[in-house]
Short mmCIF file of C-alpha atoms in Angstrom, two decimals:
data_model
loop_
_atom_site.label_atom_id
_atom_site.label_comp_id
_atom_site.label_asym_id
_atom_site.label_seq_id
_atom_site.Cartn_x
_atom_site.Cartn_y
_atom_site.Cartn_z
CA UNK K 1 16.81 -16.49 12.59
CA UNK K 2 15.45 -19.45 14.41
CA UNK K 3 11.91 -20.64 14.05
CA UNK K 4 10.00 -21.71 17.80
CA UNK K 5 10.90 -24.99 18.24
CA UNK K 6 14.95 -24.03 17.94
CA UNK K 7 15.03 -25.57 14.26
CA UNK K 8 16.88 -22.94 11.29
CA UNK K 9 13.92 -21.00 9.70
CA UNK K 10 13.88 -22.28 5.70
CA UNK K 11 14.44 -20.08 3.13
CA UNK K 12 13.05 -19.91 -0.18
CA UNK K 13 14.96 -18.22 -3.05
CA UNK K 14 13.48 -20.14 -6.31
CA UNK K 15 10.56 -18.49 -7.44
CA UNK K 16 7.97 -21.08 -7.85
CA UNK K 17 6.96 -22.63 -11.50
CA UNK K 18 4.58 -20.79 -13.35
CA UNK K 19 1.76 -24.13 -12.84
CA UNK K 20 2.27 -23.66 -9.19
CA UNK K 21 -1.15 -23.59 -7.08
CA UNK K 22 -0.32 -22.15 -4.30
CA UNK K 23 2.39 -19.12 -3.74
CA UNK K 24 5.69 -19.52 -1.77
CA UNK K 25 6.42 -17.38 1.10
CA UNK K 26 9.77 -16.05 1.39
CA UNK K 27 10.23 -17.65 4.84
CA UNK K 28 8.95 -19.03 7.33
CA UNK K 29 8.29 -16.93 9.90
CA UNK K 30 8.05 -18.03 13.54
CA UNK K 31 4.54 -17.74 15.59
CA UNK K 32 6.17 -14.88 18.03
CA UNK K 33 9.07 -12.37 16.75
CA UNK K 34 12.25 -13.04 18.25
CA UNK K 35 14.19 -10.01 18.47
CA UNK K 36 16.59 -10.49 16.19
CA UNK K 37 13.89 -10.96 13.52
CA UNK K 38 11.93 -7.73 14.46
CA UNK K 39 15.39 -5.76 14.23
CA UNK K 40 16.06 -7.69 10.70
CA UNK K 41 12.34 -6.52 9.70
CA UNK K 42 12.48 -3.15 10.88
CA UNK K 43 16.52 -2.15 10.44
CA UNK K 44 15.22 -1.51 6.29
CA UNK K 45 12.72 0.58 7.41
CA UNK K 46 14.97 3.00 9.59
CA UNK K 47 17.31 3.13 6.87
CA UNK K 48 14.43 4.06 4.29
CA UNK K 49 13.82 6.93 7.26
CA UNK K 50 17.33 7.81 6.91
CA UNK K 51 17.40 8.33 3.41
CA UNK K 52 14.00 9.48 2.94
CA UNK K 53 13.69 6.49 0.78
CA UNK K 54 14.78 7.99 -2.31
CA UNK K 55 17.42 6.97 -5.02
CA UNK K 56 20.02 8.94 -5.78
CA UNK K 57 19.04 12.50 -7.80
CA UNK K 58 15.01 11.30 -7.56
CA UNK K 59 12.66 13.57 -4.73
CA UNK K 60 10.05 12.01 -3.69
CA UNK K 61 8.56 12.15 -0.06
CA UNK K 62 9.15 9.12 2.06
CA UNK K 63 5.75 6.75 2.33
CA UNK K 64 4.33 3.40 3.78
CA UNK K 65 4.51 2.21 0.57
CA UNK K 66 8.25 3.20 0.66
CA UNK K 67 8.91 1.59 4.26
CA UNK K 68 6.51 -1.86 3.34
CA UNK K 69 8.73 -2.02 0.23
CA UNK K 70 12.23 -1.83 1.86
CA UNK K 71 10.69 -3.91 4.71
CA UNK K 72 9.89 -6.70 1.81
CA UNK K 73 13.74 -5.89 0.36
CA UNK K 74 14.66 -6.86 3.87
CA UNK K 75 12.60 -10.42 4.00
CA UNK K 76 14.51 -10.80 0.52
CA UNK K 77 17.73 -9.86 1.63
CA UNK K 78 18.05 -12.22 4.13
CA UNK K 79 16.70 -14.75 2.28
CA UNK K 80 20.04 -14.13 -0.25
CA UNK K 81 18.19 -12.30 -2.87
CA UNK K 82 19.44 -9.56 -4.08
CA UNK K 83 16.62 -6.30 -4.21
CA UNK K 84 17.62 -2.41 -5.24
CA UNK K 85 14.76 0.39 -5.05
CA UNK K 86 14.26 2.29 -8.08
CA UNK K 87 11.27 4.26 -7.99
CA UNK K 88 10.02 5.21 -11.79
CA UNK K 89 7.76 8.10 -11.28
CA UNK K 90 4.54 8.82 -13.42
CA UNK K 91 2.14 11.53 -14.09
CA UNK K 92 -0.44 12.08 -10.97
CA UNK K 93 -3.57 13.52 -12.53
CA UNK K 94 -6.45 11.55 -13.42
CA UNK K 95 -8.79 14.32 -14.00
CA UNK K 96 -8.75 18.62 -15.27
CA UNK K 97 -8.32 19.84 -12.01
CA UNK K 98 -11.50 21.59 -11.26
CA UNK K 99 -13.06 20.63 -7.34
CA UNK K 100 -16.44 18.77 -7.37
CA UNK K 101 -18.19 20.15 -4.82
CA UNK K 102 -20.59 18.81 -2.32
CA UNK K 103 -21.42 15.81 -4.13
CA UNK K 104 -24.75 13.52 -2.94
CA UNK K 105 -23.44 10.83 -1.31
CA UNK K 106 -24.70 8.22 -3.88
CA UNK K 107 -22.65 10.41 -6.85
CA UNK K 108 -19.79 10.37 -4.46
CA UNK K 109 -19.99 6.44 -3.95
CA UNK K 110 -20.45 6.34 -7.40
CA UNK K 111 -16.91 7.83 -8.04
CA UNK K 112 -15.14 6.42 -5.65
CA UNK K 113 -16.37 2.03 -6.66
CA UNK K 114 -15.16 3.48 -10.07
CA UNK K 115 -11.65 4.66 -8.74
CA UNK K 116 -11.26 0.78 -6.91
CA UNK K 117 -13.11 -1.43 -9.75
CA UNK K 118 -11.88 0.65 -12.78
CA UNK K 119 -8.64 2.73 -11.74
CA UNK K 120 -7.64 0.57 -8.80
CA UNK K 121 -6.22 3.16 -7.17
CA UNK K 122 -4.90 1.64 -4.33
CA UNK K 123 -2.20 0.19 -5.95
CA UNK K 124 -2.04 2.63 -9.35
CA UNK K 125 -2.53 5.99 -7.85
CA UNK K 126 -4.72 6.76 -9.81
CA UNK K 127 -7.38 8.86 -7.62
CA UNK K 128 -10.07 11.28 -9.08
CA UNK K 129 -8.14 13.83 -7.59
CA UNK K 130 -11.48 15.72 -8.26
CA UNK K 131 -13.52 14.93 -5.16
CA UNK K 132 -10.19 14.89 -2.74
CA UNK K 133 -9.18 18.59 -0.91
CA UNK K 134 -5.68 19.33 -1.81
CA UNK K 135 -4.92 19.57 1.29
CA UNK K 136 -6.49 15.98 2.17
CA UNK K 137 -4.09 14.05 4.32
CA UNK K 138 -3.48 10.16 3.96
CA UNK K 139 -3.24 8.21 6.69
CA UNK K 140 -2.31 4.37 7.18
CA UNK K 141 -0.90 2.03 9.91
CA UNK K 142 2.77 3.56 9.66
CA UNK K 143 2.31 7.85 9.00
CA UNK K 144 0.56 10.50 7.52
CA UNK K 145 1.49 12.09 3.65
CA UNK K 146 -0.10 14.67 1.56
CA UNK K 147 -1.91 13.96 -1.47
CA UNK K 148 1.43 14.22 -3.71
CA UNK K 149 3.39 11.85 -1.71
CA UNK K 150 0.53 9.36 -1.74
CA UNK K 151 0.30 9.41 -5.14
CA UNK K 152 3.27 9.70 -6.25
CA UNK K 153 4.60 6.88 -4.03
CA UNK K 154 2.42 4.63 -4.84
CA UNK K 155 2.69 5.04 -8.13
CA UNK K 156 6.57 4.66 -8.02
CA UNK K 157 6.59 1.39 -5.63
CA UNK K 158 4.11 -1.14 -7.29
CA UNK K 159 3.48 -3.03 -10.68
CA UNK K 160 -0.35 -1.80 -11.28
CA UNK K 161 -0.82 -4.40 -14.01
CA UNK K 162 0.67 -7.57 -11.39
CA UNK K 163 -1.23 -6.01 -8.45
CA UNK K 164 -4.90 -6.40 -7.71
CA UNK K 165 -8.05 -4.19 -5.49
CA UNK K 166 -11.16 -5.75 -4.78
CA UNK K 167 -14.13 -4.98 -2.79
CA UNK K 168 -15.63 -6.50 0.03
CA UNK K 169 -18.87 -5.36 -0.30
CA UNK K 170 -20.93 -2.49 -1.21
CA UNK K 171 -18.49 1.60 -1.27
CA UNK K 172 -21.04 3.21 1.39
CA UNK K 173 -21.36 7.15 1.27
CA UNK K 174 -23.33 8.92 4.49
CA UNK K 175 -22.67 10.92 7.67
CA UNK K 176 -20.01 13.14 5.86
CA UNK K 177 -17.97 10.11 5.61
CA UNK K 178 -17.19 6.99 2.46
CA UNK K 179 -16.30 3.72 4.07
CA UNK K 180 -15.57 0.10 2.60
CA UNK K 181 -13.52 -3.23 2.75
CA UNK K 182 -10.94 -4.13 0.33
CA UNK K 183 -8.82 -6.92 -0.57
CA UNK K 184 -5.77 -6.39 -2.21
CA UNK K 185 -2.28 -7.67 -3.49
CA UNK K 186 0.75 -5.67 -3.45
CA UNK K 187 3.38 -6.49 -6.40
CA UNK K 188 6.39 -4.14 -5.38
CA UNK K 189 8.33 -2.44 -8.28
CA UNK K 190 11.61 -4.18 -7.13
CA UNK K 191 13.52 -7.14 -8.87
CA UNK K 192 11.66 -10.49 -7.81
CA UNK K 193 8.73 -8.66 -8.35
CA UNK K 194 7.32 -9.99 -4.86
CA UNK K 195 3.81 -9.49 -3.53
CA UNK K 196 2.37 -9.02 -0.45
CA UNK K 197 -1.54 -9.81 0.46
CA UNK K 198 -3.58 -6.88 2.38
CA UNK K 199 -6.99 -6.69 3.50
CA UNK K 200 -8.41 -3.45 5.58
CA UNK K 201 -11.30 -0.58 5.70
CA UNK K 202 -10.97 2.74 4.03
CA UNK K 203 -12.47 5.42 5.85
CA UNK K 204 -13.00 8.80 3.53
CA UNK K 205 -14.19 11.57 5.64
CA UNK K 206 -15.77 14.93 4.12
CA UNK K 207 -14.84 18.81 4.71
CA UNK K 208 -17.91 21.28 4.91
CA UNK K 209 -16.97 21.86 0.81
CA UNK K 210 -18.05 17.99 0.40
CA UNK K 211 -14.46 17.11 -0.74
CA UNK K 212 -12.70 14.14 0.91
CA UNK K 213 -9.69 15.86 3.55
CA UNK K 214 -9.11 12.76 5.20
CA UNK K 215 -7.87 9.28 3.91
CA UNK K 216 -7.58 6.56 6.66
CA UNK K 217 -6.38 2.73 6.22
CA UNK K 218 -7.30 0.60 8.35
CA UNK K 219 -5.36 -2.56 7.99
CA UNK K 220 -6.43 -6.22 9.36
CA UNK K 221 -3.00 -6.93 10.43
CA UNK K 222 -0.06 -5.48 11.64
CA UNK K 223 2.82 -4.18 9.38
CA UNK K 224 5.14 -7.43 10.59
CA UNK K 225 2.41 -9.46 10.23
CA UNK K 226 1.60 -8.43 6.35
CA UNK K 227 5.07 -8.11 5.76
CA UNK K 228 5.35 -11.84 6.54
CA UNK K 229 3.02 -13.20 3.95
CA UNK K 230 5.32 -11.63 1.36
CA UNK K 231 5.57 -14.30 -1.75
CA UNK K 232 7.23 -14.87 -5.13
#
């Protein structure tokens, strides 16, 4: 791939020292996507479609976390690193299994700032599965998954303890709905270890039994466009 001004885009492929300030991106990525970078960017995607994402002898239902991660193999690949998915799954309960139903809004909120500052679920999967309907769909930038897949994706796909959530500002509960801004950074459970920066809303909207039945990210920036600010 070429940068803009017709000049080989630069490569990086030596993690940076561990005194480093500032992270190194994996490349540098033009201003405008040729297309012969957006089919390098998307071609590990359509194969993680293909194969439903999944190693050999492991089921486990294709997810965005799936596609961003072969998406970041891809940035690697080309880059002449060498990255091979294998998904380690874990337990998915965090709680007895019993429904907490229609929950003030101020418990709920409660719950849910304790799920992001405490669990950091985004990245560990580690939901109060509690407050959610089973059948609560999960919806991001790139498709919708059940509550399983979510979890159990997620879980698979990143290094909790080398990933971060924050909040940006106050979890807000009203109007049968939980809203609020987060800031996070995606570690991916592949070799390289590489992480990708993320910042969105979360929209949790309520069923008439006060359990959440609808999960909705709402990302900042577009896939290619978080995809690029993959670093070692």
């Amino acid at each position: 791939p070429r940068c803009s001004d017709g000049e080989p885009a630069a490569y990086s492929t030596t993690p940076p020292s561990r005194s480093s300030s500032s992270p190194t991106p994996l490349c540098n990525w033009p201003d405008k996507m040729t297309p012969h970078l957006l089919a390098l960017a998307l071609l590990p995607c359509v194969s993680a479609v293909m194969t439903r994402g999944a190693a050999p002898g492991v089921r486990i239902g294709f997810s965005r976390r799936q596609a961003m991660t072969r998406a970041v193999q891809g940035a690697l690949l080309t880059s002449g690193a060498t990255a091979v998915f294998t998904p380690v799954l874990a337990a998915d309960a965090t709680d007895d299994g019993r429904k907490l139903l229609n929950l003030p809004d101020d418990k709920l909120a409660e719950i849910v700032t304790k799920d992001i500052t405490e669990r950091q679920f985004l990245v560990t999967g580690d939901i109060t599965r509690s407050i959610y309907s089973e059948d609560c769909t999960f919806k991001d930038e790139i498709d919708t998954y059940t509550i399983d897949k979510w979890v159990k994706g997620t879980k698979a796909l990143f290094v909790g303890d080398k990933s971060r959530v924050a909040l940006e500002g106050p979890v807000v509960a009203k109007d049968g709905e939980v809203r609020f801004r987060f800031d996070e950074v995606l570690c991916f459970n592949i070799p390289l270890q590489p992480k990708v920066p993320l910042k969105g809303t979360l929209v949790l909207r309520r069923g008439n039994d006060g359990l959440i039945n609808s999960y909705q990210e709402i990302w900042d920036t577009s896939v290619l466009a978080t995809i690029s600010k993959a670093y070692l």
